[in-house]
mmCIF file of C-alpha atoms in Angstrom:
data_model
loop_
_atom_site.group_PDB
_atom_site.id
_atom_site.type_symbol
_atom_site.label_atom_id
_atom_site.label_comp_id
_atom_site.label_asym_id
_atom_site.label_seq_id
_atom_site.Cartn_x
_atom_site.Cartn_y
_atom_site.Cartn_z
ATOM 1 C CA MET A 71 5.485 -9.525 2.796
ATOM 2 C CA LYS A 72 3.090 -7.745 5.131
ATOM 3 C CA ASN A 73 3.577 -4.024 5.691
ATOM 4 C CA GLU A 74 5.191 -4.540 9.100
ATOM 5 C CA THR A 75 7.910 -6.563 7.364
ATOM 6 C CA LYS A 76 8.144 -4.203 4.397
ATOM 7 C CA CYS A 77 8.919 -1.336 6.775
ATOM 8 C CA LEU A 78 12.119 -3.170 7.676
ATOM 9 C CA HIS A 79 13.108 -4.974 4.481
ATOM 10 C CA SER A 80 11.660 -3.332 1.348
ATOM 11 C CA GLY A 81 13.956 -1.376 -0.923
ATOM 12 C CA TYR A 82 17.302 -2.652 0.322
ATOM 13 C CA THR A 83 18.704 -6.186 0.401
ATOM 14 C CA PRO A 84 22.414 -6.240 1.331
ATOM 15 C CA GLU A 85 24.625 -8.500 -0.758
ATOM 16 C CA ASN A 86 27.274 -10.765 0.683
ATOM 17 C CA GLY A 87 29.542 -8.679 2.926
ATOM 18 C CA ALA A 88 27.541 -5.472 2.411
ATOM 19 C CA PRO A 89 26.322 -3.243 5.270
ATOM 20 C CA ARG A 90 23.224 -4.561 7.041
ATOM 21 C CA VAL A 91 21.987 -0.963 7.474
ATOM 22 C CA MET A 92 21.285 1.030 4.322
ATOM 23 C CA PRO A 93 24.330 3.273 3.722
ATOM 24 C CA ILE A 94 24.243 7.012 3.112
ATOM 25 C CA TYR A 95 25.428 8.012 -0.362
ATOM 26 C CA GLN A 96 26.401 11.578 0.493
ATOM 27 C CA SER A 97 27.492 12.570 -2.992
ATOM 28 C CA THR A 98 26.112 15.011 -5.530
ATOM 29 C CA THR A 99 27.452 13.115 -8.516
ATOM 30 C CA PHE A 100 28.509 9.707 -9.850
ATOM 31 C CA ARG A 101 31.522 8.656 -11.939
ATOM 32 C CA PHE A 102 31.277 6.842 -15.296
ATOM 33 C CA ASN A 103 33.926 5.097 -17.360
ATOM 34 C CA SER A 104 33.071 6.802 -20.647
ATOM 35 C CA SER A 105 31.030 9.526 -22.290
ATOM 36 C CA ASN A 106 28.926 6.832 -23.950
ATOM 37 C CA ALA A 107 28.113 5.369 -20.538
ATOM 38 C CA ILE A 108 26.774 8.742 -19.366
ATOM 39 C CA GLY A 109 24.837 9.139 -22.618
ATOM 40 C CA ASP A 110 23.250 5.725 -22.121
ATOM 41 C CA VAL A 111 21.868 6.825 -18.759
ATOM 42 C CA PHE A 112 20.482 10.032 -20.247
ATOM 43 C CA ASN A 113 18.774 7.858 -22.850
ATOM 44 C CA ASP A 114 17.328 5.669 -20.104
ATOM 45 C CA PRO A 115 17.382 7.316 -16.631
ATOM 46 C CA THR A 116 16.333 4.056 -14.955
ATOM 47 C CA LYS A 117 19.752 2.475 -15.722
ATOM 48 C CA ALA A 118 21.832 4.358 -13.141
ATOM 49 C CA HIS A 119 22.102 7.505 -11.040
ATOM 50 C CA ILE A 120 23.350 10.624 -12.800
ATOM 51 C CA TYR A 121 23.085 13.518 -10.397
ATOM 52 C CA THR A 122 21.552 13.976 -6.960
ATOM 53 C CA ARG A 123 19.281 16.737 -8.194
ATOM 54 C CA PHE A 124 16.846 14.032 -9.272
ATOM 55 C CA THR A 125 18.099 10.634 -8.032
ATOM 56 C CA ASN A 126 20.290 9.334 -5.202
ATOM 57 C CA PRO A 127 20.953 5.699 -4.194
ATOM 58 C CA THR A 128 19.926 6.224 -0.557
ATOM 59 C CA VAL A 129 16.736 8.086 -1.452
ATOM 60 C CA ASP A 130 16.051 5.485 -4.147
ATOM 61 C CA VAL A 131 15.820 2.805 -1.446
ATOM 62 C CA VAL A 132 13.268 4.884 0.448
ATOM 63 C CA GLU A 133 11.251 5.461 -2.733
ATOM 64 C CA LYS A 134 11.105 1.735 -3.416
ATOM 65 C CA LYS A 135 10.058 1.040 0.176
ATOM 66 C CA ILE A 136 7.235 3.612 0.178
ATOM 67 C CA ALA A 137 5.984 2.452 -3.228
ATOM 68 C CA ASP A 138 5.891 -1.099 -1.918
ATOM 69 C CA LEU A 139 4.064 -0.055 1.262
ATOM 70 C CA GLU A 140 1.412 1.788 -0.764
ATOM 71 C CA GLY A 141 1.052 -0.943 -3.373
ATOM 72 C CA GLY A 142 2.377 1.285 -6.152
ATOM 73 C CA VAL A 143 4.915 0.612 -8.907
ATOM 74 C CA ALA A 144 7.268 3.556 -8.310
ATOM 75 C CA ALA A 145 7.727 6.651 -6.168
ATOM 76 C CA MET A 146 9.625 9.935 -6.175
ATOM 77 C CA CYS A 147 10.665 11.790 -3.039
ATOM 78 C CA THR A 148 10.577 15.576 -2.806
ATOM 79 C CA THR A 149 11.951 18.139 -0.376
ATOM 80 C CA SER A 150 8.535 18.822 1.180
ATOM 81 C CA GLY A 151 4.930 17.701 1.185
ATOM 82 C CA GLN A 152 3.996 20.974 -0.504
ATOM 83 C CA MET A 153 6.334 20.170 -3.380
ATOM 84 C CA ALA A 154 4.765 16.713 -3.666
ATOM 85 C CA SER A 155 1.330 18.366 -3.940
ATOM 86 C CA LEU A 156 2.591 20.881 -6.507
ATOM 87 C CA MET A 157 4.394 18.347 -8.698
ATOM 88 C CA SER A 158 1.513 15.879 -8.561
ATOM 89 C CA ILE A 159 -0.653 18.522 -10.258
ATOM 90 C CA LEU A 160 1.953 20.089 -12.573
ATOM 91 C CA ASN A 161 2.726 16.640 -13.961
ATOM 92 C CA LEU A 162 -0.832 16.576 -15.328
ATOM 93 C CA CYS A 163 -1.885 20.200 -15.792
ATOM 94 C CA SER A 164 -0.575 23.026 -17.953
ATOM 95 C CA ALA A 165 -1.701 26.634 -18.308
ATOM 96 C CA GLY A 166 -5.349 26.633 -19.338
ATOM 97 C CA ASP A 167 -6.149 23.366 -17.533
ATOM 98 C CA SER A 168 -8.085 22.817 -14.309
ATOM 99 C CA PHE A 169 -8.372 20.250 -11.550
ATOM 100 C CA VAL A 170 -10.962 19.497 -8.881
ATOM 101 C CA SER A 171 -10.077 19.345 -5.192
ATOM 102 C CA SER A 172 -11.920 18.652 -1.980
ATOM 103 C CA SER A 173 -12.183 21.928 -0.056
ATOM 104 C CA SER A 174 -11.294 20.140 3.189
ATOM 105 C CA ILE A 175 -7.514 19.998 2.835
ATOM 106 C CA TYR A 176 -4.495 21.468 4.597
ATOM 107 C CA GLY A 177 -4.506 25.277 4.614
ATOM 108 C CA GLY A 178 -1.133 25.574 2.913
ATOM 109 C CA THR A 179 -2.409 23.377 0.110
ATOM 110 C CA VAL A 180 -5.570 25.484 -0.210
ATOM 111 C CA ASN A 181 -3.405 28.564 -0.721
ATOM 112 C CA LEU A 182 -1.143 26.698 -3.155
ATOM 113 C CA PHE A 183 -4.106 25.517 -5.206
ATOM 114 C CA ALA A 184 -6.314 28.612 -5.018
ATOM 115 C CA GLN A 185 -3.692 31.353 -5.311
ATOM 116 C CA THR A 186 -0.316 30.157 -6.552
ATOM 117 C CA MET A 187 -1.646 27.701 -9.135
ATOM 118 C CA LYS A 188 -3.828 30.497 -10.521
ATOM 119 C CA LYS A 189 -0.605 32.366 -11.377
ATOM 120 C CA PHE A 190 0.430 29.304 -13.395
ATOM 121 C CA GLY A 191 -2.822 29.607 -15.345
ATOM 122 C CA ILE A 192 -4.243 26.488 -13.695
ATOM 123 C CA GLU A 193 -7.693 26.637 -12.098
ATOM 124 C CA CYS A 194 -8.607 24.725 -8.944
ATOM 125 C CA ILE A 195 -12.304 23.908 -8.603
ATOM 126 C CA PHE A 196 -13.179 23.183 -4.971
ATOM 127 C CA VAL A 197 -15.968 20.794 -3.992
ATOM 128 C CA ASP A 198 -17.280 19.797 -0.572
ATOM 129 C CA VAL A 199 -15.698 16.648 0.831
ATOM 130 C CA ASP A 200 -19.229 15.280 1.307
ATOM 131 C CA SER A 201 -20.284 15.970 -2.296
ATOM 132 C CA THR A 202 -22.178 13.259 -4.133
ATOM 133 C CA GLU A 203 -20.600 11.515 -7.092
ATOM 134 C CA GLU A 204 -22.907 13.493 -9.377
ATOM 135 C CA GLU A 205 -21.813 16.799 -7.815
ATOM 136 C CA ILE A 206 -18.146 15.924 -8.291
ATOM 137 C CA ILE A 207 -18.746 15.011 -11.940
ATOM 138 C CA LYS A 208 -20.682 18.249 -12.452
ATOM 139 C CA ALA A 209 -17.650 20.234 -11.238
ATOM 140 C CA ILE A 210 -15.351 18.534 -13.754
ATOM 141 C CA LYS A 211 -14.823 20.529 -16.969
ATOM 142 C CA PRO A 212 -13.513 19.361 -20.363
ATOM 143 C CA ASN A 213 -10.088 20.813 -19.426
ATOM 144 C CA THR A 214 -10.015 19.162 -15.973
ATOM 145 C CA LYS A 215 -7.051 16.806 -15.606
ATOM 146 C CA ALA A 216 -7.274 15.430 -12.041
ATOM 147 C CA VAL A 217 -9.245 15.138 -8.805
ATOM 148 C CA PHE A 218 -7.527 15.664 -5.424
ATOM 149 C CA GLY A 219 -8.412 14.869 -1.803
ATOM 150 C CA GLU A 220 -6.998 13.967 1.616
ATOM 151 C CA THR A 221 -7.790 10.596 3.207
ATOM 152 C CA LEU A 222 -8.035 12.262 6.618
ATOM 153 C CA THR A 223 -8.391 16.018 6.338
ATOM 154 C CA ASN A 224 -5.969 18.321 8.132
ATOM 155 C CA PRO A 225 -7.079 19.540 10.657
ATOM 156 C CA SER A 226 -10.841 18.834 10.597
ATOM 157 C CA MET A 227 -10.371 15.037 10.476
ATOM 158 C CA GLN A 228 -13.091 14.372 7.908
ATOM 159 C CA VAL A 229 -12.832 11.083 6.018
ATOM 160 C CA LEU A 230 -12.641 11.121 2.224
ATOM 161 C CA ASP A 231 -14.896 8.610 0.494
ATOM 162 C CA ILE A 232 -12.089 7.430 -1.776
ATOM 163 C CA GLU A 233 -14.198 5.066 -3.874
ATOM 164 C CA LYS A 234 -16.760 7.780 -4.589
ATOM 165 C CA PHE A 235 -14.137 10.321 -5.665
ATOM 166 C CA ALA A 236 -12.314 7.656 -7.704
ATOM 167 C CA ASN A 237 -15.505 6.632 -9.506
ATOM 168 C CA ALA A 238 -16.290 10.248 -10.386
ATOM 169 C CA ALA A 239 -12.755 10.855 -11.666
ATOM 170 C CA HIS A 240 -12.607 7.649 -13.697
ATOM 171 C CA LYS A 241 -15.981 8.261 -15.334
ATOM 172 C CA CYS A 242 -14.408 11.454 -16.681
ATOM 173 C CA LYS A 243 -11.156 9.632 -17.650
ATOM 174 C CA ILE A 244 -8.954 11.524 -15.193
ATOM 175 C CA PRO A 245 -6.868 10.251 -12.247
ATOM 176 C CA LEU A 246 -7.546 10.623 -8.526
ATOM 177 C CA ILE A 247 -4.704 11.965 -6.367
ATOM 178 C CA VAL A 248 -4.981 11.220 -2.636
ATOM 179 C CA ASP A 249 -2.898 12.786 0.128
ATOM 180 C CA ASN A 250 -2.491 9.908 2.576
ATOM 181 C CA THR A 251 -0.256 11.702 5.100
ATOM 182 C CA PHE A 252 -2.190 11.085 8.320
ATOM 183 C CA PRO A 253 -3.181 7.410 7.847
ATOM 184 C CA THR A 254 0.080 6.353 6.128
ATOM 185 C CA PRO A 255 -0.105 3.019 4.255
ATOM 186 C CA ILE A 256 -0.212 1.267 7.620
ATOM 187 C CA LEU A 257 -3.803 2.408 8.223
ATOM 188 C CA CYS A 258 -5.051 2.938 4.650
ATOM 189 C CA ARG A 259 -3.827 2.145 1.131
ATOM 190 C CA PRO A 260 -5.843 4.418 -1.172
ATOM 191 C CA ILE A 261 -4.698 2.608 -4.335
ATOM 192 C CA GLU A 262 -6.730 -0.410 -3.209
ATOM 193 C CA TRP A 263 -9.819 1.837 -3.196
ATOM 194 C CA GLY A 264 -9.269 3.343 -6.655
ATOM 195 C CA ALA A 265 -6.711 6.124 -6.155
ATOM 196 C CA ASP A 266 -4.216 6.458 -9.023
ATOM 197 C CA ILE A 267 -1.582 8.633 -7.365
ATOM 198 C CA VAL A 268 -0.790 8.886 -3.646
ATOM 199 C CA ILE A 269 1.222 11.629 -2.001
ATOM 200 C CA HIS A 270 2.560 12.203 1.514
ATOM 201 C CA SER A 271 4.189 14.835 3.590
ATOM 202 C CA THR A 272 6.879 12.501 4.917
ATOM 203 C CA SER A 273 7.670 15.153 7.545
ATOM 204 C CA LYS A 274 4.783 13.739 9.570
ATOM 205 C CA TYR A 275 4.288 10.125 10.689
ATOM 206 C CA MET A 276 6.704 8.596 8.187
ATOM 207 C CA ASP A 277 9.604 10.560 9.655
ATOM 208 C CA GLY A 278 7.914 10.637 13.044
ATOM 209 C CA HIS A 279 10.677 12.421 14.917
ATOM 210 C CA ALA A 280 10.419 15.990 13.540
ATOM 211 C CA LEU A 281 13.917 15.659 12.078
ATOM 212 C CA GLN A 282 13.501 16.802 8.474
ATOM 213 C CA VAL A 283 10.891 17.995 6.020
ATOM 214 C CA GLY A 284 10.039 15.897 2.979
ATOM 215 C CA GLY A 285 7.378 14.582 0.639
ATOM 216 C CA VAL A 286 6.760 11.708 -1.761
ATOM 217 C CA ILE A 287 4.609 10.895 -4.807
ATOM 218 C CA VAL A 288 3.587 7.282 -5.483
ATOM 219 C CA ASP A 289 2.446 6.071 -8.906
ATOM 220 C CA SER A 290 -0.058 3.210 -8.835
ATOM 221 C CA GLY A 291 0.802 2.300 -12.436
ATOM 222 C CA LYS A 292 -2.892 1.615 -13.041
ATOM 223 C CA PHE A 293 -4.164 4.744 -14.773
ATOM 224 C CA ASP A 294 -4.469 4.666 -18.560
ATOM 225 C CA PHE A 295 -2.791 7.835 -19.830
ATOM 226 C CA THR A 296 -3.422 6.735 -23.437
ATOM 227 C CA ASN A 297 -7.146 7.589 -23.200
ATOM 228 C CA GLY A 298 -6.717 10.733 -25.310
ATOM 229 C CA LYS A 299 -6.797 13.343 -22.541
ATOM 230 C CA PHE A 300 -3.043 13.380 -21.831
ATOM 231 C CA PRO A 301 -1.033 14.052 -25.002
ATOM 232 C CA GLU A 302 2.077 14.965 -22.968
ATOM 233 C CA PHE A 303 2.287 11.293 -22.008
ATOM 234 C CA THR A 304 1.629 9.858 -25.466
ATOM 235 C CA GLU A 305 3.476 12.287 -27.750
ATOM 236 C CA PRO A 306 7.262 12.805 -27.969
ATOM 237 C CA ASP A 307 8.725 15.012 -25.231
ATOM 238 C CA GLU A 308 10.923 17.486 -27.085
ATOM 239 C CA SER A 309 12.529 18.532 -23.785
ATOM 240 C CA TYR A 310 13.826 14.963 -23.335
ATOM 241 C CA HIS A 311 14.961 13.823 -26.807
ATOM 242 C CA GLY A 312 11.551 12.665 -27.987
ATOM 243 C CA THR A 313 10.731 10.259 -25.158
ATOM 244 C CA ILE A 314 7.174 8.918 -25.221
ATOM 245 C CA TYR A 315 6.420 8.101 -21.591
ATOM 246 C CA THR A 316 3.536 5.685 -22.123
ATOM 247 C CA LYS A 317 5.617 3.788 -24.687
ATOM 248 C CA ASP A 318 9.160 3.939 -23.317
ATOM 249 C CA TYR A 319 8.192 3.681 -19.641
ATOM 250 C CA ALA A 320 4.854 1.932 -19.748
ATOM 251 C CA PHE A 321 5.346 0.444 -16.263
ATOM 252 C CA ALA A 322 5.292 3.895 -14.583
ATOM 253 C CA PRO A 323 4.883 6.732 -17.095
ATOM 254 C CA TYR A 324 3.582 9.183 -14.490
ATOM 255 C CA ILE A 325 6.541 9.035 -12.120
ATOM 256 C CA ILE A 326 9.178 8.902 -14.881
ATOM 257 C CA LYS A 327 7.678 11.995 -16.488
ATOM 258 C CA ALA A 328 7.603 13.768 -13.121
ATOM 259 C CA ARG A 329 11.271 12.960 -12.518
ATOM 260 C CA MET A 330 12.634 13.712 -15.990
ATOM 261 C CA GLN A 331 10.624 16.914 -16.509
ATOM 262 C CA LEU A 332 9.754 18.463 -13.159
ATOM 263 C CA MET A 333 12.500 17.201 -10.860
ATOM 264 C CA ARG A 334 15.085 17.844 -13.574
ATOM 265 C CA ASP A 335 13.970 21.475 -13.794
ATOM 266 C CA PHE A 336 13.014 22.252 -10.176
ATOM 267 C CA GLY A 337 15.653 20.172 -8.386
ATOM 268 C CA ALA A 338 13.512 19.776 -5.268
ATOM 269 C CA TYR A 339 15.067 16.422 -4.333
ATOM 270 C CA PRO A 340 16.158 15.287 -0.844
ATOM 271 C CA ALA A 341 19.832 14.698 -0.026
ATOM 272 C CA GLY A 342 21.104 11.224 0.816
ATOM 273 C CA HIS A 343 21.250 12.002 4.538
ATOM 274 C CA SER A 344 17.588 13.070 4.516
ATOM 275 C CA GLY A 345 16.665 9.755 2.890
ATOM 276 C CA PHE A 346 18.640 7.911 5.568
ATOM 277 C CA LEU A 347 16.774 9.695 8.383
ATOM 278 C CA LEU A 348 13.424 9.058 6.709
ATOM 279 C CA ASN A 349 14.216 5.360 6.413
ATOM 280 C CA ILE A 350 14.876 5.159 10.155
ATOM 281 C CA GLY A 351 11.392 6.530 10.746
ATOM 282 C CA LEU A 352 9.835 4.122 8.261
ATOM 283 C CA GLU A 353 11.380 1.123 10.012
ATOM 284 C CA THR A 354 9.224 1.702 13.124
ATOM 285 C CA LEU A 355 6.177 3.150 11.329
ATOM 286 C CA ALA A 356 3.905 0.120 11.791
ATOM 287 C CA LEU A 357 4.586 -0.092 15.523
ATOM 288 C CA ARG A 358 4.194 3.641 16.048
ATOM 289 C CA MET A 359 0.918 3.935 14.131
ATOM 290 C CA GLN A 360 -0.625 1.228 16.306
ATOM 291 C CA LYS A 361 0.331 3.108 19.477
ATOM 292 C CA TYR A 362 -0.733 6.508 18.140
ATOM 293 C CA CYS A 363 -4.198 5.134 17.413
ATOM 294 C CA GLU A 364 -4.447 3.435 20.794
ATOM 295 C CA ASN A 365 -3.469 6.572 22.717
ATOM 296 C CA ALA A 366 -5.620 8.896 20.618
ATOM 297 C CA LYS A 367 -8.732 6.750 21.022
ATOM 298 C CA LYS A 368 -8.365 6.881 24.815
ATOM 299 C CA VAL A 369 -7.772 10.631 24.775
ATOM 300 C CA ALA A 370 -10.797 11.229 22.520
ATOM 301 C CA GLU A 371 -13.041 9.109 24.734
ATOM 302 C CA PHE A 372 -11.854 11.060 27.792
ATOM 303 C CA LEU A 373 -12.389 14.454 26.150
ATOM 304 C CA VAL A 374 -16.000 13.607 25.305
ATOM 305 C CA THR A 375 -16.728 13.116 29.021
ATOM 306 C CA THR A 376 -15.344 16.517 30.129
ATOM 307 C CA GLY A 377 -18.145 18.711 28.802
ATOM 308 C CA LYS A 378 -15.576 21.335 27.765
ATOM 309 C CA PHE A 379 -15.846 20.763 24.019
ATOM 310 C CA ASP A 380 -18.599 21.372 21.502
ATOM 311 C CA GLU A 381 -17.077 18.681 19.319
ATOM 312 C CA VAL A 382 -14.336 16.069 19.490
ATOM 313 C CA GLY A 383 -13.474 15.366 15.872
ATOM 314 C CA TYR A 384 -12.056 11.860 15.825
ATOM 315 C CA PRO A 385 -13.613 9.399 13.346
ATOM 316 C CA ALA A 386 -12.887 6.355 15.518
ATOM 317 C CA LEU A 387 -15.580 7.548 17.931
ATOM 318 C CA LYS A 388 -18.926 5.865 17.263
ATOM 319 C CA GLU A 389 -20.825 9.155 17.457
ATOM 320 C CA ASN A 390 -18.594 10.811 14.851
ATOM 321 C CA LYS A 391 -20.190 11.762 11.523
ATOM 322 C CA TYR A 392 -17.449 9.929 9.609
ATOM 323 C CA HIS A 393 -17.327 6.801 11.762
ATOM 324 C CA LYS A 394 -18.934 4.593 9.102
ATOM 325 C CA LEU A 395 -16.426 5.728 6.465
ATOM 326 C CA ALA A 396 -13.623 5.262 8.986
ATOM 327 C CA GLN A 397 -14.706 1.668 9.563
ATOM 328 C CA LYS A 398 -14.532 1.115 5.810
ATOM 329 C CA TYR A 399 -11.230 2.822 4.995
ATOM 330 C CA LEU A 400 -9.490 2.938 8.394
ATOM 331 C CA PRO A 401 -10.543 -0.173 10.317
ATOM 332 C CA ASN A 402 -7.271 -0.304 12.244
ATOM 333 C CA GLY A 403 -7.354 3.266 13.525
ATOM 334 C CA CYS A 404 -7.570 6.936 12.587
ATOM 335 C CA SER A 405 -4.028 8.096 13.461
ATOM 336 C CA GLY A 406 -3.171 10.209 16.496
ATOM 337 C CA VAL A 407 -4.621 13.497 15.261
ATOM 338 C CA MET A 408 -7.965 14.974 16.278
ATOM 339 C CA SER A 409 -9.759 18.309 16.049
ATOM 340 C CA LEU A 410 -11.316 19.785 19.186
ATOM 341 C CA THR A 411 -13.830 22.621 19.262
ATOM 342 C CA VAL A 412 -13.445 24.282 22.650
ATOM 343 C CA LYS A 413 -16.581 25.823 24.182
ATOM 344 C CA GLY A 414 -16.215 29.598 24.353
ATOM 345 C CA GLY A 415 -14.439 30.093 21.025
ATOM 346 C CA LYS A 416 -10.929 31.309 20.312
ATOM 347 C CA GLU A 417 -10.239 32.851 23.737
ATOM 348 C CA GLN A 418 -10.949 29.609 25.565
ATOM 349 C CA ALA A 419 -9.155 27.552 22.908
ATOM 350 C CA VAL A 420 -5.980 29.597 23.339
ATOM 351 C CA LYS A 421 -6.312 29.364 27.134
ATOM 352 C CA PHE A 422 -6.571 25.577 26.861
ATOM 353 C CA ILE A 423 -3.511 25.347 24.633
ATOM 354 C CA ASP A 424 -1.405 27.657 26.800
ATOM 355 C CA GLY A 425 -2.326 25.683 29.911
ATOM 356 C CA LEU A 426 -0.721 22.482 28.644
ATOM 357 C CA LYS A 427 2.744 21.619 29.950
ATOM 358 C CA LEU A 428 3.567 18.211 28.428
ATOM 359 C CA ALA A 429 2.059 18.897 25.003
ATOM 360 C CA SER A 430 4.110 21.258 22.830
ATOM 361 C CA ASN A 431 2.467 24.294 21.209
ATOM 362 C CA GLU A 432 4.170 24.061 17.843
ATOM 363 C CA VAL A 433 3.645 24.236 14.092
ATOM 364 C CA HIS A 434 3.879 20.513 13.563
ATOM 365 C CA VAL A 435 1.713 17.426 13.713
ATOM 366 C CA ALA A 436 2.056 13.637 13.690
ATOM 367 C CA ASP A 437 5.148 13.561 15.899
ATOM 368 C CA ILE A 438 6.285 11.061 18.529
ATOM 369 C CA ARG A 439 5.612 13.797 21.089
ATOM 370 C CA THR A 440 2.160 15.208 21.793
ATOM 371 C CA CYS A 441 1.704 18.604 20.153
ATOM 372 C CA ILE A 442 -1.132 21.084 19.729
ATOM 373 C CA LEU A 443 -1.961 24.071 17.545
ATOM 374 C CA HIS A 444 -4.649 26.690 16.889
ATOM 375 C CA PRO A 445 -5.090 26.361 13.081
ATOM 376 C CA ALA A 446 -7.179 29.500 12.455
ATOM 377 C CA SER A 447 -4.398 31.758 13.749
ATOM 378 C CA SER A 448 -1.431 29.754 12.434
ATOM 379 C CA THR A 449 -1.346 27.122 9.652
ATOM 380 C CA HIS A 450 -4.634 28.342 8.142
ATOM 381 C CA ARG A 451 -4.202 32.036 8.961
ATOM 382 C CA GLN A 452 -3.938 32.995 5.273
ATOM 383 C CA LEU A 453 -7.427 31.696 4.482
ATOM 384 C CA THR A 454 -10.582 33.776 4.297
ATOM 385 C CA ASP A 455 -13.447 33.157 6.716
ATOM 386 C CA LYS A 456 -15.300 31.289 3.960
ATOM 387 C CA GLN A 457 -12.255 29.146 3.177
ATOM 388 C CA LEU A 458 -11.881 28.356 6.879
ATOM 389 C CA SER A 459 -15.516 27.334 7.017
ATOM 390 C CA ASP A 460 -15.133 25.210 3.861
ATOM 391 C CA CYS A 461 -12.190 23.455 5.522
ATOM 392 C CA GLY A 462 -14.322 22.713 8.590
ATOM 393 C CA ILE A 463 -12.398 25.149 10.806
ATOM 394 C CA ASN A 464 -13.940 27.519 13.342
ATOM 395 C CA PRO A 465 -12.255 29.959 15.788
ATOM 396 C CA GLY A 466 -12.571 27.546 18.703
ATOM 397 C CA MET A 467 -10.947 24.599 16.936
ATOM 398 C CA VAL A 468 -7.593 23.233 18.048
ATOM 399 C CA ARG A 469 -5.604 20.428 16.443
ATOM 400 C CA LEU A 470 -4.316 17.898 18.952
ATOM 401 C CA SER A 471 -1.702 15.386 17.836
ATOM 402 C CA VAL A 472 -1.432 12.652 20.456
ATOM 403 C CA GLY A 473 2.079 11.270 20.839
ATOM 404 C CA LEU A 474 3.681 8.178 22.315
ATOM 405 C CA GLU A 475 3.993 9.304 25.932
ATOM 406 C CA ASN A 476 2.318 7.262 28.650
ATOM 407 C CA ILE A 477 -1.425 7.711 28.222
ATOM 408 C CA ASP A 478 -1.900 8.614 31.900
ATOM 409 C CA ASP A 479 0.568 11.493 31.554
ATOM 410 C CA ILE A 480 -1.139 12.806 28.404
ATOM 411 C CA ILE A 481 -4.575 12.775 30.038
ATOM 412 C CA ALA A 482 -3.241 14.307 33.258
ATOM 413 C CA ASP A 483 -1.762 17.188 31.268
ATOM 414 C CA ILE A 484 -5.098 17.805 29.559
ATOM 415 C CA GLU A 485 -6.999 17.575 32.854
ATOM 416 C CA ASN A 486 -4.754 20.189 34.458
ATOM 417 C CA SER A 487 -5.290 22.612 31.579
ATOM 418 C CA LEU A 488 -9.054 22.098 31.528
ATOM 419 C CA LYS A 489 -9.212 23.291 35.139
ATOM 420 C CA ASN A 490 -8.362 26.769 33.858
ATOM 421 C CA LEU A 491 -11.448 26.929 31.616
#
């Protein structure tokens, strides 16, 4: 099936007389006929659902659908995109290890990687998103276990050269993790370009309606964890009765290990109702992404003509620095998000934001409704000036997320606000 069809049909096929719409399994637990039956599932967690702290039938459908959309073999949902980022690293790194990350990533993730992970004894080595393959390899140490990047950076809208980062990682026998939140698998499937693990904040376009926070990790099933650098995958797990993940779950050792170690212990798993709401968003994802891109392209082209901005950061524009990479990885569009550098710095940027009436000034992005934010004083406020610069953020930058309203209304709202500048 094509992705448009997968959005509607993957993950759930009703049997004769069953509900056409995926049902909500709003239950924390599941009944078994015997103690041996429960023991069998603990021996092999893929046989059935045990407890909603780490699996649920409704969420399981969503996981299968997202894995199918991304071209992966399995997925695991989490309660937030931040938890997906954290678990994607903790599943590979222990105290004393390191990982390499592009410096142009979401501010909350920068803080997670640079500060919180340090407390775990795990070092994050930041590299420029435009680094050469040689520079990426040079940053990788003997104890480095992964490379991380965002397909489209939040909020600077730089494009990750996935193949380049994948080649560098694979030459050092480590996996590439790609945050594909803004493009979604409708616009880009990083696994096809060499990524080994894909994560999302499902709170954004996948949900689409600002209803609930969530995240997901997708396992490509392609990385060879038996290459000698990952003994936790190839040696018995004493915390789970001696399971050897690459042997017992060779089809998806990464995601099974994440579920049976990390999700078991952290319990950061969505409830059945959250999975149901996410699935509703996924069903219209393909249609919505097409319209987001169409509206955003028209808005970006209009903004360039106003003379009020030092830069309109939208890779679909021909004059954009990342346009060539966008044509390669995102030929069908660059989502509805763009970064705008308002002439006059922070004061004028805030004046522009506050002058909008249709667009919502809110701490969210990738919604059905147009929304806007000043990253330097909000989502990226915790970063130092150098970290802001490394992320491609300056005081005059605003993040505009174009929604699904009529394009004339969106542009009229922007025009009215620009009159105040």
